[in-house]
Coordinates of C-alpha atoms in Angstrom, one line a residue:
Chain A
M1 CA 2.8 34.4 -17.0
P2 CA 0.7 34.9 -13.9
K3 CA 2.7 35.9 -10.9
N4 CA 1.9 32.8 -8.9
H5 CA 3.6 30.6 -11.4
I6 CA 6.9 31.5 -9.7
S7 CA 6.9 29.7 -6.4
H8 CA 9.5 29.9 -3.7
Y9 CA 10.0 27.0 -1.3
D10 CA 12.4 27.0 1.6
L11 CA 12.8 23.3 2.5
N12 CA 14.7 24.4 5.7
K13 CA 11.6 26.1 7.1
L14 CA 9.4 23.1 6.4
T15 CA 9.1 21.2 9.7
A16 CA 8.1 17.7 10.5
S17 CA 7.8 17.9 14.3
K18 CA 6.3 16.1 17.2
D19 CA 3.7 18.8 17.4
A20 CA 2.6 18.3 13.8
L21 CA -1.1 19.3 14.2
H22 CA -0.2 22.4 16.3
N23 CA 2.4 23.4 13.6
K24 CA -0.2 22.8 10.9
E25 CA 2.1 20.3 9.1
E26 CA 0.7 18.8 5.9
V27 CA 0.3 15.0 5.7
L28 CA 0.0 13.1 2.5
I29 CA -1.7 9.7 2.9
L30 CA -0.7 7.2 0.2
T31 CA -2.6 4.0 -0.6
P32 CA -1.9 1.6 -3.5
M33 CA -5.4 0.2 -4.0
S34 CA -6.4 -3.0 -5.9
K35 CA -9.5 -3.5 -3.8
F36 CA -11.9 -0.9 -2.2
L37 CA -13.0 -1.8 1.3
P38 CA -15.7 0.5 2.7
E39 CA -14.2 -0.1 6.2
Y40 CA -10.9 1.4 5.0
W41 CA -12.7 4.5 3.8
E42 CA -14.8 4.9 6.9
N43 CA -11.7 4.5 9.1
L44 CA -9.8 7.1 7.0
N45 CA -12.6 9.6 7.4
K46 CA -12.7 9.1 11.1
L47 CA -9.1 10.3 11.5
T48 CA -9.1 13.3 13.8
Y49 CA -6.1 15.1 12.3
D50 CA -7.3 18.3 10.6
H51 CA -8.5 17.1 7.2
S52 CA -7.7 20.4 5.6
L53 CA -4.0 19.5 6.2
I54 CA -4.4 16.0 4.7
S55 CA -4.0 15.2 1.0
L56 CA -4.8 11.7 -0.3
G57 CA -3.1 9.8 -3.1
F58 CA -4.2 6.5 -4.5
I59 CA -2.8 4.3 -7.3
F60 CA -4.8 1.6 -9.0
P61 CA -3.4 -1.3 -11.0
R62 CA -4.4 -1.6 -14.7
T63 CA -6.6 -4.7 -14.0
T64 CA -10.3 -5.3 -13.9
E65 CA -9.8 -5.4 -10.1
G66 CA -8.2 -1.9 -10.3
D67 CA -11.0 -0.6 -12.5
D68 CA -13.6 -1.8 -9.9
A69 CA -11.6 -0.4 -7.0
L70 CA -11.4 3.0 -8.7
K71 CA -15.1 3.1 -9.4
E72 CA -16.0 2.1 -5.9
L73 CA -13.7 4.8 -4.4
E74 CA -15.2 7.4 -6.7
N75 CA -18.7 6.4 -5.6
A76 CA -17.5 6.7 -1.9
L77 CA -16.0 10.1 -2.7
K78 CA -19.3 11.3 -4.2
K79 CA -21.3 10.0 -1.3
T80 CA -19.0 11.6 1.3
K81 CA -19.1 14.8 -0.7
R82 CA -22.9 14.8 -0.8
E83 CA -22.9 14.5 3.0
K84 CA -20.6 17.5 3.0
K85 CA -18.0 15.6 4.9
L86 CA -15.2 15.6 2.3
N87 CA -12.7 18.1 3.6
F88 CA -9.4 16.8 2.5
K89 CA -7.0 19.3 0.9
K90 CA -6.4 17.4 -2.3
I91 CA -7.1 13.9 -3.7
S92 CA -5.1 12.4 -6.5
L93 CA -6.2 9.2 -8.3
L94 CA -3.5 7.6 -10.4
R95 CA -3.8 4.7 -12.8
Q96 CA -0.6 2.7 -12.9
D97 CA 1.3 2.8 -16.2
S98 CA 3.2 -0.5 -15.9
N99 CA 1.6 -3.9 -16.6
S100 CA 0.0 -5.0 -13.4
L101 CA -0.2 -8.6 -12.3
Q102 CA -3.6 -10.0 -12.6
S103 CA -5.6 -10.7 -9.5
Q104 CA -4.4 -13.5 -7.4
L105 CA -6.3 -15.5 -4.8
E106 CA -5.2 -15.1 -1.2
K107 CA -3.5 -18.5 -1.1
D108 CA -1.6 -17.8 -4.4
R109 CA -0.8 -14.3 -3.5
H110 CA 1.6 -15.4 -0.7
A111 CA 3.3 -18.2 -2.5
F112 CA 7.0 -17.7 -2.3
K113 CA 7.6 -17.9 -6.1
V114 CA 5.2 -15.0 -6.9
Q115 CA 6.3 -12.8 -4.0
K116 CA 9.3 -11.4 -5.8
E117 CA 7.4 -10.3 -8.9
R118 CA 4.3 -9.1 -7.0
R119 CA 6.4 -7.0 -4.6
S120 CA 8.5 -5.7 -7.4
M121 CA 5.4 -4.4 -9.2
M122 CA 4.1 -3.0 -5.9
A123 CA 7.4 -1.2 -5.4
L124 CA 7.0 0.5 -8.8
A125 CA 3.5 1.5 -7.9
R126 CA 4.6 3.0 -4.6
N127 CA 7.4 5.0 -6.3
S128 CA 5.1 6.3 -9.0
L129 CA 2.6 7.3 -6.3
V130 CA 4.9 9.1 -3.9
F131 CA 7.0 10.8 -6.6
S132 CA 3.9 12.1 -8.4
T133 CA 2.1 13.4 -5.4
I134 CA 4.7 14.7 -2.9
L135 CA 4.7 18.5 -2.8
P136 CA 7.3 21.0 -1.5
S137 CA 4.8 21.7 1.3
T138 CA 4.4 18.0 2.4
S139 CA 5.9 17.4 5.9
W140 CA 4.8 13.8 6.4
I141 CA 3.8 10.8 4.3
L142 CA 1.6 8.1 5.8
W143 CA 1.7 4.8 3.9
L144 CA -1.6 3.2 4.7
D145 CA -2.5 0.0 2.9
A146 CA -6.0 -0.4 1.4
D147 CA -6.7 -3.4 3.6
I148 CA -6.1 -1.6 6.9
V149 CA -9.7 -1.3 8.2
E150 CA -9.2 -0.1 11.8
T151 CA -6.7 2.3 13.4
P152 CA -6.9 4.6 16.4
A153 CA -8.7 7.8 15.3
N154 CA -5.6 9.8 16.5
L155 CA -3.3 7.7 14.3
I156 CA -1.5 10.7 12.7
Q157 CA -1.1 12.6 16.0
D158 CA 0.0 9.5 17.8
L159 CA 2.6 8.6 15.1
T160 CA 3.9 12.1 14.5
S161 CA 4.4 12.6 18.2
H162 CA 7.3 10.1 18.1
D163 CA 9.1 12.4 15.8
K164 CA 10.9 9.6 13.9
P165 CA 12.0 9.6 10.3
V166 CA 10.4 6.2 9.6
L167 CA 7.8 4.7 12.0
S168 CA 5.8 1.5 11.6
A169 CA 2.7 0.4 13.5
N170 CA 2.1 -3.2 14.3
V171 CA -0.4 -4.8 11.9
Y172 CA -2.7 -7.4 13.5
Q173 CA -6.0 -9.0 12.4
R174 CA -9.2 -9.7 14.2
Y175 CA -10.7 -13.2 13.9
I176 CA -12.9 -15.7 15.7
N177 CA -10.7 -18.1 17.7
E178 CA -11.9 -21.6 16.9
E179 CA -10.9 -23.0 20.3
T180 CA -12.5 -20.3 22.5
K181 CA -15.2 -19.3 19.9
Q182 CA -14.4 -15.8 21.0
P183 CA -13.2 -12.7 19.0
D184 CA -9.5 -12.6 19.2
I185 CA -6.5 -11.0 17.5
R186 CA -3.5 -12.4 15.7
P187 CA -0.3 -11.0 14.1
Y188 CA -0.6 -10.3 10.4
D189 CA 2.3 -8.4 8.9
F190 CA 5.7 -10.1 9.3
N191 CA 7.7 -7.6 7.3
N192 CA 8.6 -5.4 10.4
W193 CA 11.7 -7.1 11.6
V194 CA 15.2 -6.8 13.1
E195 CA 18.1 -8.2 11.2
S196 CA 19.7 -11.4 12.6
E197 CA 23.0 -13.1 12.2
E198 CA 21.1 -15.9 10.5
G199 CA 19.3 -13.4 8.1
L200 CA 22.7 -11.9 7.1
K201 CA 24.1 -15.4 6.5
V202 CA 21.1 -16.3 4.3
A203 CA 21.5 -13.1 2.4
A204 CA 25.3 -13.6 2.0
S205 CA 24.7 -17.1 0.6
L206 CA 22.3 -15.9 -2.1
P207 CA 23.2 -14.8 -5.7
D208 CA 23.3 -11.0 -6.2
D209 CA 19.8 -11.0 -7.7
E210 CA 18.0 -13.1 -5.2
I211 CA 16.0 -11.7 -2.3
V212 CA 15.3 -12.7 1.3
V213 CA 11.6 -12.7 2.0
E214 CA 10.3 -13.0 5.6
G215 CA 7.7 -15.5 6.7
Y216 CA 8.6 -18.5 4.5
S217 CA 9.8 -21.8 5.8
E218 CA 12.0 -22.2 2.7
M219 CA 14.2 -19.4 4.0
A220 CA 14.5 -19.4 7.8
T221 CA 16.1 -16.2 9.0
Y222 CA 15.3 -16.3 12.7
R223 CA 14.9 -12.5 12.5
P224 CA 13.0 -11.1 15.5
L225 CA 9.7 -10.0 14.1
M226 CA 7.9 -7.0 15.6
A227 CA 4.6 -8.9 15.2
H228 CA 5.7 -11.2 18.1
F229 CA 6.7 -8.3 20.4
Y230 CA 3.2 -7.1 21.1
E231 CA 2.2 -7.0 24.8
E232 CA -1.5 -6.5 25.5
K233 CA -0.8 -4.4 28.6
G234 CA 2.5 -2.9 27.4
D235 CA 3.1 0.8 26.8
K236 CA 1.6 1.8 23.5
R237 CA 4.4 4.3 23.0
A238 CA 7.2 1.6 23.4
E239 CA 9.6 1.8 20.5
M240 CA 11.9 -0.8 18.9
Q241 CA 14.6 -0.3 16.3
L242 CA 13.8 -2.1 13.0
D243 CA 15.7 -3.0 9.9
G244 CA 12.8 -4.0 7.7
V245 CA 9.3 -2.5 7.5
G246 CA 6.0 -3.6 6.0
G247 CA 3.7 -1.1 4.3
G248 CA 0.6 -1.5 6.4
A249 CA 0.8 1.8 8.3
V250 CA 4.1 3.5 8.1
L251 CA 4.7 7.2 8.8
V252 CA 7.7 8.7 7.0
K253 CA 9.1 12.3 7.2
A254 CA 8.8 13.7 3.7
D255 CA 12.4 14.6 3.7
V256 CA 13.3 10.9 3.8
H257 CA 11.6 10.5 0.4
R258 CA 13.0 13.8 -0.8
D259 CA 16.5 12.7 0.0
G260 CA 15.8 9.8 -2.4
A261 CA 14.5 6.9 -0.3
M262 CA 12.4 4.8 -2.6
F263 CA 11.0 1.3 -2.8
P264 CA 13.5 -0.8 -4.7
S265 CA 11.9 -3.0 -7.4
F266 CA 15.2 -4.8 -7.8
P267 CA 17.2 -6.6 -5.0
F268 CA 18.9 -4.0 -2.8
Y269 CA 21.0 -5.7 -0.2
H270 CA 18.8 -8.7 -1.1
L271 CA 15.7 -6.8 -0.1
I272 CA 12.9 -5.3 -2.2
E273 CA 9.8 -3.0 -1.7
T274 CA 9.1 -1.8 1.8
E275 CA 11.9 -3.9 3.3
G276 CA 14.4 -2.5 0.7
F277 CA 13.0 1.0 1.5
A278 CA 13.9 0.6 5.2
K279 CA 17.4 -0.4 4.2
M280 CA 17.7 2.6 1.9
A281 CA 16.4 5.0 4.6
K282 CA 19.1 3.6 6.8
R283 CA 21.8 4.0 4.1
L284 CA 20.6 7.7 3.9
G285 CA 21.3 8.0 7.6
Y286 CA 17.8 7.7 9.0
E287 CA 16.5 5.8 11.9
V288 CA 13.8 3.1 11.3
V289 CA 11.5 2.5 14.3
G290 CA 8.5 0.3 15.1
L291 CA 5.8 0.4 17.7
P292 CA 5.1 -3.1 18.8
N293 CA 2.2 -2.3 21.1
Y294 CA 0.5 0.2 18.7
L295 CA -1.9 -1.9 16.7
V296 CA -3.7 -1.3 13.4
F297 CA -5.9 -4.0 11.9
H298 CA -5.9 -5.7 8.6
H299 CA -9.0 -6.8 6.9
N300 CA -9.9 -10.5 7.4
E301 CA -10.3 -11.9 4.0
Chain B
M1 CA -13.9 21.1 -1.2
P2 CA -13.8 22.6 -4.7
K3 CA -14.4 20.0 -7.4
N4 CA -10.9 20.5 -9.0
H5 CA -9.3 19.2 -5.8
I6 CA -10.0 15.7 -7.0
S7 CA -7.6 15.0 -9.8
H8 CA -7.4 12.0 -12.1
Y9 CA -4.1 11.0 -13.7
D10 CA -3.7 8.1 -16.1
L11 CA 0.0 7.5 -16.2
N12 CA -0.6 5.1 -19.1
K13 CA -1.9 7.9 -21.3
L14 CA 1.1 10.1 -20.5
T15 CA 3.5 9.8 -23.4
A16 CA 7.2 10.5 -23.7
S17 CA 7.7 10.1 -27.4
K18 CA 10.1 11.0 -30.2
D19 CA 7.5 13.6 -31.4
A20 CA 7.5 15.3 -28.0
L21 CA 6.6 18.8 -29.3
H22 CA 4.0 17.6 -31.7
N23 CA 2.4 15.6 -28.8
K24 CA 2.6 18.6 -26.5
E25 CA 4.6 16.7 -23.9
E26 CA 5.6 18.6 -20.8
V27 CA 9.3 19.0 -20.0
L28 CA 10.7 19.9 -16.6
I29 CA 14.2 21.4 -16.7
L30 CA 16.0 20.9 -13.4
T31 CA 19.1 22.9 -12.4
P32 CA 21.0 22.8 -9.1
M33 CA 22.4 26.3 -8.9
S34 CA 25.3 27.5 -6.7
K35 CA 26.3 30.2 -9.2
F36 CA 24.2 32.2 -11.6
L37 CA 25.7 32.7 -15.0
P38 CA 23.9 35.1 -17.4
E39 CA 24.9 33.0 -20.3
Y40 CA 23.1 30.0 -18.8
W41 CA 19.9 32.0 -18.5
E42 CA 20.2 33.5 -22.0
N43 CA 20.8 30.0 -23.5
L44 CA 17.8 28.6 -21.6
N45 CA 15.6 31.3 -22.9
K46 CA 16.7 30.7 -26.5
L47 CA 15.5 27.1 -26.4
T48 CA 12.9 26.7 -29.2
Y49 CA 10.7 24.1 -27.5
D50 CA 7.3 25.6 -26.7
H51 CA 8.0 27.4 -23.4
S52 CA 4.4 27.0 -22.3
L53 CA 5.2 23.2 -22.1
I54 CA 8.4 23.8 -20.1
S55 CA 8.5 24.1 -16.3
L56 CA 11.7 25.1 -14.5
G57 CA 13.0 23.9 -11.2
F58 CA 16.1 25.3 -9.3
I59 CA 17.6 24.4 -6.0
F60 CA 20.1 26.6 -4.2
P61 CA 22.5 25.6 -1.5
R62 CA 22.2 27.3 1.9
T63 CA 25.4 29.2 1.5
T64 CA 26.3 32.8 0.7
E65 CA 27.0 31.6 -2.8
G66 CA 23.5 30.1 -2.9
D67 CA 21.9 33.3 -1.6
D68 CA 23.7 35.3 -4.3
A69 CA 22.7 32.9 -7.1
L70 CA 19.1 33.0 -6.0
K71 CA 19.0 36.9 -6.0
E72 CA 20.7 37.1 -9.4
L73 CA 18.2 34.5 -10.9
E74 CA 15.3 36.5 -9.4
N75 CA 16.6 39.7 -11.0
A76 CA 17.0 37.9 -14.3
L77 CA 13.4 36.6 -14.0
K78 CA 12.1 40.1 -13.3
K79 CA 14.0 41.5 -16.3
T80 CA 12.8 38.8 -18.6
K81 CA 9.3 39.3 -17.3
R82 CA 9.4 43.1 -17.9
E83 CA 10.4 42.3 -21.5
K84 CA 7.3 40.1 -21.7
K85 CA 9.5 37.1 -22.7
L86 CA 8.9 34.9 -19.6
N87 CA 6.5 32.3 -20.9
F88 CA 7.5 29.1 -19.0
K89 CA 4.6 27.1 -17.5
K90 CA 5.8 27.1 -13.9
I91 CA 9.0 28.1 -12.1
S92 CA 10.0 26.6 -8.7
L93 CA 12.8 28.0 -6.6
L94 CA 13.9 25.7 -3.8
R95 CA 16.3 26.4 -0.9
Q96 CA 18.1 23.2 0.1
D97 CA 17.4 22.0 3.6
S98 CA 20.5 20.1 4.3
N99 CA 23.8 21.7 5.2
S100 CA 25.5 22.6 2.0
L101 CA 29.3 22.6 1.6
Q102 CA 30.8 26.0 1.6
S103 CA 32.1 27.3 -1.7
Q104 CA 35.2 25.7 -3.1
L105 CA 37.7 27.1 -5.5
E106 CA 37.9 25.3 -8.8
K107 CA 41.1 23.6 -8.0
D108 CA 39.9 22.4 -4.6
R109 CA 36.5 21.4 -6.0
H110 CA 38.0 18.6 -8.0
A111 CA 40.4 17.2 -5.5
F112 CA 39.7 13.5 -5.0
K113 CA 39.2 13.7 -1.3
V114 CA 36.4 16.2 -1.4
Q115 CA 34.6 14.6 -4.4
K116 CA 32.8 12.0 -2.4
E117 CA 31.3 14.5 0.1
R118 CA 30.6 17.1 -2.5
R119 CA 28.8 14.7 -4.8
S120 CA 26.9 13.1 -2.0
M121 CA 25.5 16.6 -1.1
M122 CA 24.8 17.2 -4.8
A123 CA 22.9 13.9 -5.0
L124 CA 20.6 14.9 -2.1
A125 CA 20.0 18.3 -3.8
R126 CA 19.1 16.6 -7.1
N127 CA 16.7 14.2 -5.3
S128 CA 15.0 17.0 -3.4
L129 CA 14.6 18.9 -6.6
V130 CA 13.2 16.2 -8.8
F131 CA 10.9 14.7 -6.1
S132 CA 9.5 18.1 -5.2
T133 CA 8.8 19.3 -8.7
I134 CA 7.8 16.3 -10.8
L135 CA 4.1 16.3 -11.6
P136 CA 1.8 13.6 -12.8
S137 CA 1.7 15.5 -16.1
T138 CA 5.5 15.6 -16.6
S139 CA 6.7 13.6 -19.6
W140 CA 10.4 14.5 -19.7
I141 CA 13.0 15.8 -17.3
L142 CA 16.1 17.6 -18.6
W143 CA 18.9 17.9 -16.1
L144 CA 20.8 21.0 -17.2
D145 CA 23.7 22.1 -15.0
A146 CA 24.0 25.8 -14.1
D147 CA 27.4 26.1 -15.8
I148 CA 26.1 24.9 -19.2
V149 CA 26.3 28.1 -21.2
E150 CA 25.7 27.0 -24.8
T151 CA 23.5 24.3 -26.3
P152 CA 21.8 23.9 -29.7
A153 CA 18.6 25.9 -29.6
N154 CA 16.7 22.8 -30.5
L155 CA 18.2 20.9 -27.6
I156 CA 14.9 19.5 -26.3
Q157 CA 13.5 18.5 -29.7
D158 CA 16.9 16.9 -30.7
L159 CA 17.2 14.9 -27.5
T160 CA 13.6 13.8 -27.2
S161 CA 13.7 12.6 -30.9
H162 CA 16.1 9.8 -29.8
D163 CA 13.2 8.4 -27.7
K164 CA 15.6 7.0 -25.0
P165 CA 14.9 6.6 -21.3
V166 CA 18.2 8.3 -20.3
L167 CA 20.3 10.3 -22.9
S168 CA 23.4 12.3 -22.2
A169 CA 24.9 15.0 -24.4
N170 CA 28.7 15.4 -24.6
V171 CA 30.0 18.3 -22.5
Y172 CA 32.9 20.2 -24.0
Q173 CA 34.4 23.6 -23.2
R174 CA 35.6 26.5 -25.4
Y175 CA 39.0 27.9 -24.7
I176 CA 41.9 29.6 -26.4
N177 CA 44.5 27.1 -27.6
E178 CA 47.8 28.4 -26.3
E179 CA 49.8 26.8 -29.2
T180 CA 47.6 28.0 -32.1
K181 CA 46.3 31.1 -30.3
Q182 CA 43.0 30.2 -31.8
P183 CA 39.6 29.4 -30.2
D184 CA 39.3 25.7 -29.7
I185 CA 37.3 23.1 -27.8
R186 CA 38.2 20.5 -25.4
P187 CA 36.4 17.7 -23.5
Y188 CA 35.1 18.7 -20.1
D189 CA 32.8 16.1 -18.4
F190 CA 34.4 12.7 -17.9
N191 CA 31.4 11.1 -16.1
N192 CA 29.9 9.7 -19.3
W193 CA 31.6 6.4 -19.5
V194 CA 31.3 2.7 -20.5
E195 CA 32.2 0.2 -17.8
S196 CA 35.5 -1.6 -18.3
E197 CA 37.1 -4.8 -17.0
E198 CA 39.6 -2.7 -15.1
G199 CA 36.8 -0.5 -13.7
L200 CA 35.0 -3.6 -12.4
K201 CA 38.2 -4.9 -10.8
V202 CA 38.9 -1.6 -9.1
A203 CA 35.3 -1.6 -7.7
A204 CA 35.6 -5.2 -6.6
S205 CA 38.8 -4.4 -4.7
L206 CA 37.2 -1.5 -2.7
P207 CA 35.5 -1.8 0.7
D208 CA 31.7 -1.6 0.4
D209 CA 31.5 2.0 1.3
E210 CA 34.2 3.3 -1.1
I211 CA 33.4 4.8 -4.5
V212 CA 35.0 4.8 -7.9
V213 CA 35.3 8.3 -9.3
E214 CA 36.3 8.9 -12.9
G215 CA 39.2 11.1 -14.0
Y216 CA 41.7 10.7 -11.2
S217 CA 45.1 9.1 -11.6
E218 CA 44.8 7.6 -8.1
M219 CA 42.2 5.2 -9.5
A220 CA 42.9 4.3 -13.1
T221 CA 39.8 2.5 -14.6
Y222 CA 40.6 2.6 -18.3
R223 CA 36.9 3.1 -18.9
P224 CA 36.1 4.3 -22.4
L225 CA 35.0 7.9 -21.8
M226 CA 32.4 9.4 -24.1
A227 CA 34.3 12.7 -24.0
H228 CA 37.0 11.0 -26.2
F229 CA 34.6 9.7 -28.8
Y230 CA 33.7 13.0 -30.3
E231 CA 34.3 13.3 -34.0
E232 CA 34.0 16.8 -35.5
K233 CA 32.5 15.5 -38.7
G234 CA 30.7 12.6 -37.2
D235 CA 26.9 12.1 -37.3
K236 CA 25.4 14.2 -34.6
R237 CA 22.7 11.6 -34.0
A238 CA 25.3 8.8 -33.4
E239 CA 24.5 6.9 -30.1
M240 CA 26.6 4.9 -27.8
Q241 CA 25.6 2.8 -24.8
L242 CA 26.8 4.2 -21.5
D243 CA 27.1 2.8 -17.9
G244 CA 27.8 6.1 -16.2
V245 CA 26.5 9.6 -16.9
G246 CA 27.4 13.1 -15.8
G247 CA 24.8 15.8 -15.0
G248 CA 25.6 18.4 -17.6
A249 CA 22.7 17.9 -20.0
V250 CA 20.9 14.7 -19.5
L251 CA 17.3 14.0 -20.7
V252 CA 15.3 11.5 -18.7
K253 CA 11.9 10.1 -19.3
A254 CA 9.9 11.1 -16.2
D255 CA 8.8 7.5 -15.8
V256 CA 12.4 6.5 -15.0
H257 CA 12.3 8.8 -12.0
R258 CA 8.7 7.8 -11.2
D259 CA 9.8 4.2 -11.1
G260 CA 12.3 5.2 -8.4
A261 CA 15.5 6.0 -10.1
M262 CA 17.3 8.6 -7.9
F263 CA 20.8 9.9 -7.3
P264 CA 22.4 7.8 -4.6
S265 CA 24.1 9.9 -1.9
F266 CA 25.7 6.6 -0.6
P267 CA 27.8 4.2 -2.6
F268 CA 25.6 2.1 -4.9
Y269 CA 27.7 -0.5 -6.7
H270 CA 30.5 1.8 -5.7
L271 CA 29.0 4.7 -7.5
I272 CA 27.2 7.9 -6.4
E273 CA 25.3 10.8 -7.8
T274 CA 24.8 10.9 -11.5
E275 CA 26.9 7.8 -12.1
G276 CA 24.9 5.9 -9.4
F277 CA 21.7 7.2 -11.1
A278 CA 22.8 5.6 -14.4
K279 CA 23.4 2.3 -12.6
M280 CA 20.0 2.5 -10.9
A281 CA 18.2 3.3 -14.1
K282 CA 19.8 0.2 -15.6
R283 CA 18.8 -1.9 -12.5
L284 CA 15.3 -0.7 -13.2
G285 CA 15.6 -2.1 -16.7
Y286 CA 16.2 1.1 -18.6
E287 CA 18.8 1.8 -21.4
V288 CA 21.4 4.6 -20.8
V289 CA 22.7 6.2 -24.0
G290 CA 25.1 9.0 -24.9
L291 CA 25.5 11.2 -27.9
P292 CA 29.3 11.6 -28.5
N293 CA 28.9 14.1 -31.3
Y294 CA 26.2 16.2 -29.8
L295 CA 28.0 18.9 -27.9
V296 CA 26.9 21.3 -25.2
F297 CA 29.4 23.7 -23.7
H298 CA 30.5 24.2 -20.1
H299 CA 31.4 27.7 -18.8
N300 CA 35.1 28.4 -18.9
E301 CA 36.0 29.4 -15.3

């Protein structure tokens, strides 16, 4: 057996600090990908954090859509490599093992009745991805959805500098305002929220295996949503405590996942996927925080 | 970037089958270790499954006890290597990051009041261990406690041949029977159990954050315990459905952990650690099975 097959890791010496780049902390960026958007890849490559400290992990559903996304990402990888700009530490491409839901049109995708199944599958994909790619040397994990097409170039430095166990950016979307005919922005992800009396009442009224999902009139929770706390001229570093998070752009200290925080595919306190993850992180004793004025942008479909 | 830094993994082609050895399936043996027992190491080295398909992962608490155990294991590794008998694929030695409980004497260690804290710490150790060492190529994970000093040499082939997502052996202990003055065996691990009406009633009567722990008169659950189902002349392959498992010798398909099954350090359905893990595996849709007549032996302290 070669000597290097015995590896020592002291998890106590592994830091996840507010000076992440200075301390050469390794970041693992994880993206479940059912569609490849060139803008996602361009934005990712523009991140200014030292790429030699960044590993990438992708998971693709076993659908025609997933096949296409994988091929397109591979082509993008080849192109970036030809241009000698591919400097990431390691890139892992995973095909999902479970049966993936077939592609859904945007209007179907958000229908309340398919939410539970879709998000349950997504939870399994996220778990397979993180638990297959996290290394003893990983300090931070950045969950970055495949449809996030624009972030500040200093995204990783900005988020790590808050030194929080779980930190979510605010996901908005660019569009043309029909009234003003001008480019404008609007809130997109409503899964970053603060628990409410009403939300707890709704949850308490549900059978054990039912979930509360945010953003549907069928189930009004009156939870304060981070999406609505954005102030154009507000401090970009302003923080707010959250109880649920979405998956758009969420930075997590690797220790939170190592302690066992996962994305429940089953109702956990009536929550699943990223929202259940936030609850689980809190049950493990970690703080969950959001940045209402720090925007990242979702693709406009 | 070297070409091999882009890795493809098709989780669908990764098998965990009843012909594990024939299919060259990789097994990861995980052991939280606060004490090094030479008999544990000897037994491990005698396992007949192809060692080049076996990786080992250990996690040591940050205590004097943990320091000593690490040193002793390192010495054992060196000795086995000198003898050119060290053929495992990879060995990972992790130091725990969280504050570990100081050593407790055997009689203290089982006192009801310290159980919750001790097992909560153990849950975190198990999670850190599995989520730092599982690879996309891992088919099976064998949880083998550091105080298991005797198993059949075909342990891995025997357990994998049942083709179950979660499978627990029955943990017994050798001792000298004071009446007969003869060597005898007695049940040791009472965490392999079937849920009972009484157990569910006890759980329902508890505040949300309290746990049910098996084997204490303070909390009689009347759960059928696998430890009591052993029949000396019974079929070694006999199976029984379980609701809780201990950690002595438990084989888990890696996909169960990849899907997110972890060891809750907080009360999950009033269960923690290995028992909470069994509940979580079931919530993820997996079967949990025990082998009442398949014995492994715990060190006699």
